[in-house]
Amino acid sequence: VTYASAALNEHDKSWPTHPSYLAVGQTTAKAWDADNISASYPDDARSEGLLALPELSDVAHKTIVILRGNGGRELLSETLTQRGAQVICLECYRRHYPVMQGATLWAEWQAAGTDSVIITSSEIFRQLVSLLPGQAFSWLQTLHWYVPTQRIADEISDYGIQSIFMMTGAHHQAVVAALKNTEDKTDE
């Protein structure tokens, strides 16, 4: 929303006022608030949560525009197309990962005493796995992993990781609450 708003402003345009706006989560909805756009969002801040909203149950013959980054999941667009909507996907930001040496990153994490990792998307996890040397995986299995969805937890567990904690979302408050909850349990 931030990047799309900037692009609209750059061309002296604004968000249309007649369509309904849906956001994947509260943070995205708040970004639209800055442009006086009211957006509904699901409690489950994922594509699955959006698809469960009543507004997306009967979309036959409707045009739906999805703002997204490159390389995102296709579930939303595919499901809405199957439901009869005309779907237009606009890539308004590009995901990219910093260039880094996996062996150096692993050594830095070990030297810092890293014992927990927060992963907010499967893409981030896969990028991390692609960077690290093979011998790092036994060490990764000793860490605590914090994730916002069961889908990500399942993917991480496929790598033999067992200490996985679910967060209520990927927003800052959910991360802090999950870390605090774990800290409180270890203090007992």
GROMACS .gro file of C-alpha atoms in nm:
model
  188
    1VAL     CA    1   0.000   0.000   0.000
    2THR     CA    2   0.281   0.238   0.085
    3TYR     CA    3   0.454   0.189  -0.250
    4ALA     CA    4   0.131   0.195  -0.448
    5SER     CA    5   0.026   0.517  -0.272
    6ALA     CA    6   0.361   0.674  -0.355
    7ALA     CA    7   0.324   0.573  -0.721
    8LEU     CA    8  -0.028   0.717  -0.734
    9ASN     CA    9   0.087   1.044  -0.575
   10GLU     CA   10   0.378   1.068  -0.818
   11HIS     CA   11   0.127   1.067  -1.104
   12ASP     CA   12  -0.121   1.302  -0.929
   13LYS     CA   13  -0.365   1.014  -0.881
   14SER     CA   14  -0.547   0.885  -0.576
   15TRP     CA   15  -0.712   0.563  -0.470
   16PRO     CA   16  -1.055   0.512  -0.629
   17THR     CA   17  -1.335   0.574  -0.380
   18HIS     CA   18  -1.601   0.335  -0.510
   19PRO     CA   19  -1.449  -0.014  -0.469
   20SER     CA   20  -1.426  -0.216  -0.151
   21TYR     CA   21  -1.079  -0.256  -0.004
   22LEU     CA   22  -0.956  -0.567   0.171
   23ALA     CA   23  -0.623  -0.599   0.346
   24VAL     CA   24  -0.444  -0.917   0.442
   25GLY     CA   25  -0.392  -0.782   0.793
   26GLN     CA   26  -0.422  -0.492   1.033
   27THR     CA   27  -0.090  -0.332   0.934
   28THR     CA   28  -0.194  -0.309   0.569
   29ALA     CA   29  -0.534  -0.172   0.665
   30LYS     CA   30  -0.365   0.097   0.877
   31ALA     CA   31  -0.146   0.193   0.581
   32TRP     CA   32  -0.464   0.266   0.384
   33ASP     CA   33  -0.595   0.475   0.673
   34ALA     CA   34  -0.326   0.731   0.586
   35ASP     CA   35  -0.504   0.777   0.251
   36ASN     CA   36  -0.852   0.786   0.412
   37ILE     CA   37  -0.934   0.442   0.276
   38SER     CA   38  -1.122   0.206   0.504
   39ALA     CA   39  -1.018  -0.155   0.450
   40SER     CA   40  -1.159  -0.469   0.606
   41TYR     CA   41  -0.919  -0.743   0.710
   42PRO     CA   42  -0.946  -1.094   0.852
   43ASP     CA   43  -0.828  -1.207   1.195
   44ASP     CA   44  -0.621  -1.468   1.011
   45ALA     CA   45  -0.365  -1.246   0.832
   46ARG     CA   46  -0.298  -1.477   0.539
   47SER     CA   47  -0.441  -1.542   0.195
   48GLU     CA   48  -0.653  -1.814   0.354
   49GLY     CA   49  -0.799  -1.558   0.594
   50LEU     CA   50  -0.884  -1.320   0.310
   51LEU     CA   51  -1.049  -1.598   0.112
   52ALA     CA   52  -1.271  -1.680   0.411
   53LEU     CA   53  -1.414  -1.327   0.425
   54PRO     CA   54  -1.779  -1.301   0.314
   55GLU     CA   55  -1.682  -1.026   0.068
   56LEU     CA   56  -1.483  -1.279  -0.135
   57SER     CA   57  -1.730  -1.566  -0.131
   58ASP     CA   58  -1.942  -1.452  -0.429
   59VAL     CA   59  -1.707  -1.281  -0.673
   60ALA     CA   60  -1.828  -1.417  -1.006
   61HIS     CA   61  -1.805  -1.151  -1.279
   62LYS     CA   62  -1.626  -0.905  -1.049
   63THR     CA   63  -1.288  -0.749  -1.120
   64ILE     CA   64  -1.042  -0.780  -0.832
   65VAL     CA   65  -0.704  -0.607  -0.823
   66ILE     CA   66  -0.439  -0.765  -0.602
   67LEU     CA   67  -0.144  -0.552  -0.496
   68ARG     CA   68   0.157  -0.768  -0.424
   69GLY     CA   69   0.530  -0.812  -0.454
   70ASN     CA   70   0.713  -1.029  -0.700
   71GLY     CA   71   0.720  -1.401  -0.634
   72GLY     CA   72   0.424  -1.411  -0.396
   73ARG     CA   73   0.189  -1.701  -0.343
   74GLU     CA   74  -0.067  -1.762  -0.617
   75LEU     CA   75  -0.337  -1.901  -0.386
   76LEU     CA   76  -0.539  -1.579  -0.369
   77SER     CA   77  -0.545  -1.506  -0.741
   78GLU     CA   78  -0.600  -1.871  -0.838
   79THR     CA   79  -0.887  -1.919  -0.592
   80LEU     CA   80  -1.060  -1.594  -0.688
   81THR     CA   81  -1.026  -1.687  -1.057
   82GLN     CA   82  -1.181  -2.027  -0.981
   83ARG     CA   83  -1.466  -1.842  -0.809
   84GLY     CA   84  -1.532  -1.657  -1.135
   85ALA     CA   85  -1.359  -1.324  -1.075
   86GLN     CA   86  -1.140  -1.144  -1.324
   87VAL     CA   87  -0.815  -1.101  -1.130
   88ILE     CA   88  -0.550  -0.841  -1.205
   89CYS     CA   89  -0.224  -0.872  -1.012
   90LEU     CA   90  -0.015  -0.557  -0.979
   91GLU     CA   91   0.338  -0.601  -0.852
   92CYS     CA   92   0.401  -0.276  -0.668
   93TYR     CA   93   0.713  -0.376  -0.479
   94ARG     CA   94   1.002  -0.613  -0.533
   95ARG     CA   95   1.130  -0.861  -0.281
   96HIS     CA   96   1.505  -0.888  -0.273
   97TYR     CA   97   1.746  -1.034  -0.028
   98PRO     CA   98   2.073  -0.881   0.083
   99VAL     CA   99   2.385  -1.042  -0.054
  100MET     CA  100   2.560  -1.223   0.228
  101GLN     CA  101   2.781  -1.520   0.288
  102GLY     CA  102   2.595  -1.799   0.466
  103ALA     CA  103   2.903  -1.934   0.643
  104THR     CA  104   2.981  -1.586   0.778
  105LEU     CA  105   2.622  -1.536   0.890
  106TRP     CA  106   2.623  -1.873   1.068
  107ALA     CA  107   2.952  -1.792   1.244
  108GLU     CA  108   2.817  -1.451   1.353
  109TRP     CA  109   2.497  -1.605   1.490
  110GLN     CA  110   2.693  -1.866   1.683
  111ALA     CA  111   2.936  -1.607   1.822
  112ALA     CA  112   2.642  -1.389   1.933
  113GLY     CA  113   2.480  -1.681   2.115
  114THR     CA  114   2.171  -1.675   1.894
  115ASP     CA  115   1.911  -1.913   2.033
  116SER     CA  116   1.594  -1.800   1.851
  117VAL     CA  117   1.489  -1.705   1.499
  118ILE     CA  118   1.177  -1.519   1.388
  119ILE     CA  119   1.057  -1.620   1.043
  120THR     CA  120   0.757  -1.435   0.900
  121SER     CA  121   0.737  -1.602   0.558
  122SER     CA  122   0.826  -1.926   0.388
  123GLU     CA  123   1.029  -1.727   0.136
  124ILE     CA  124   1.254  -1.592   0.412
  125PHE     CA  125   1.306  -1.942   0.550
  126ARG     CA  126   1.390  -2.085   0.208
  127GLN     CA  127   1.635  -1.800   0.147
  128LEU     CA  128   1.805  -1.869   0.480
  129VAL     CA  129   1.828  -2.240   0.403
  130SER     CA  130   1.982  -2.165   0.063
  131LEU     CA  131   2.249  -1.943   0.222
  132LEU     CA  132   2.371  -2.162   0.505
  133PRO     CA  133   2.624  -2.440   0.463
  134GLY     CA  134   2.498  -2.795   0.511
  135GLN     CA  135   2.679  -2.838   0.844
  136ALA     CA  136   2.468  -2.555   0.992
  137PHE     CA  137   2.150  -2.762   0.990
  138SER     CA  138   2.220  -2.959   1.308
  139TRP     CA  139   2.278  -2.625   1.484
  140LEU     CA  140   1.957  -2.477   1.336
  141GLN     CA  141   1.767  -2.768   1.490
  142THR     CA  142   1.874  -2.652   1.839
  143LEU     CA  143   1.719  -2.306   1.798
  144HIS     CA  144   1.371  -2.178   1.891
  145TRP     CA  145   1.173  -2.073   1.584
  146TYR     CA  146   0.886  -1.823   1.591
  147VAL     CA  147   0.639  -1.829   1.304
  148PRO     CA  148   0.301  -1.664   1.230
  149THR     CA  149   0.130  -1.954   1.048
  150GLN     CA  150   0.095  -2.329   1.062
  151ARG     CA  151   0.200  -2.351   0.697
  152ILE     CA  152   0.539  -2.198   0.781
  153ALA     CA  153   0.568  -2.416   1.091
  154ASP     CA  154   0.507  -2.726   0.878
  155GLU     CA  155   0.772  -2.622   0.627
  156ILE     CA  156   1.027  -2.557   0.901
  157SER     CA  157   0.948  -2.887   1.074
  158ASP     CA  158   1.026  -3.068   0.747
  159TYR     CA  159   1.390  -2.971   0.818
  160GLY     CA  160   1.385  -3.156   1.151
  161ILE     CA  161   1.326  -2.843   1.357
  162GLN     CA  162   1.104  -2.916   1.656
  163SER     CA  163   1.113  -2.607   1.879
  164ILE     CA  164   0.854  -2.402   1.691
  165PHE     CA  165   0.637  -2.139   1.857
  166MET     CA  166   0.328  -1.995   1.693
  167MET     CA  167   0.275  -1.621   1.695
  168THR     CA  168  -0.069  -1.464   1.647
  169GLY     CA  169   0.058  -1.282   1.338
  170ALA     CA  170   0.366  -1.125   1.185
  171HIS     CA  171   0.312  -0.776   1.326
  172HIS     CA  172   0.537  -0.633   1.598
  173GLN     CA  173   0.290  -0.685   1.883
  174ALA     CA  174   0.250  -1.054   1.795
  175VAL     CA  175   0.626  -1.107   1.787
  176VAL     CA  176   0.679  -0.935   2.123
  177ALA     CA  177   0.390  -1.126   2.281
  178ALA     CA  178   0.524  -1.462   2.160
  179LEU     CA  179   0.875  -1.388   2.286
  180LYS     CA  180   0.739  -1.270   2.622
  181ASN     CA  181   0.515  -1.576   2.651
  182THR     CA  182   0.811  -1.808   2.590
  183GLU     CA  183   1.024  -1.612   2.838
  184ASP     CA  184   0.751  -1.638   3.103
  185LYS     CA  185   0.726  -2.016   3.053
  186THR     CA  186   1.100  -2.064   3.091
  187ASP     CA  187   1.099  -1.858   3.411
  188GLU     CA  188   0.843  -2.089   3.573
   0.00000   0.00000   0.00000
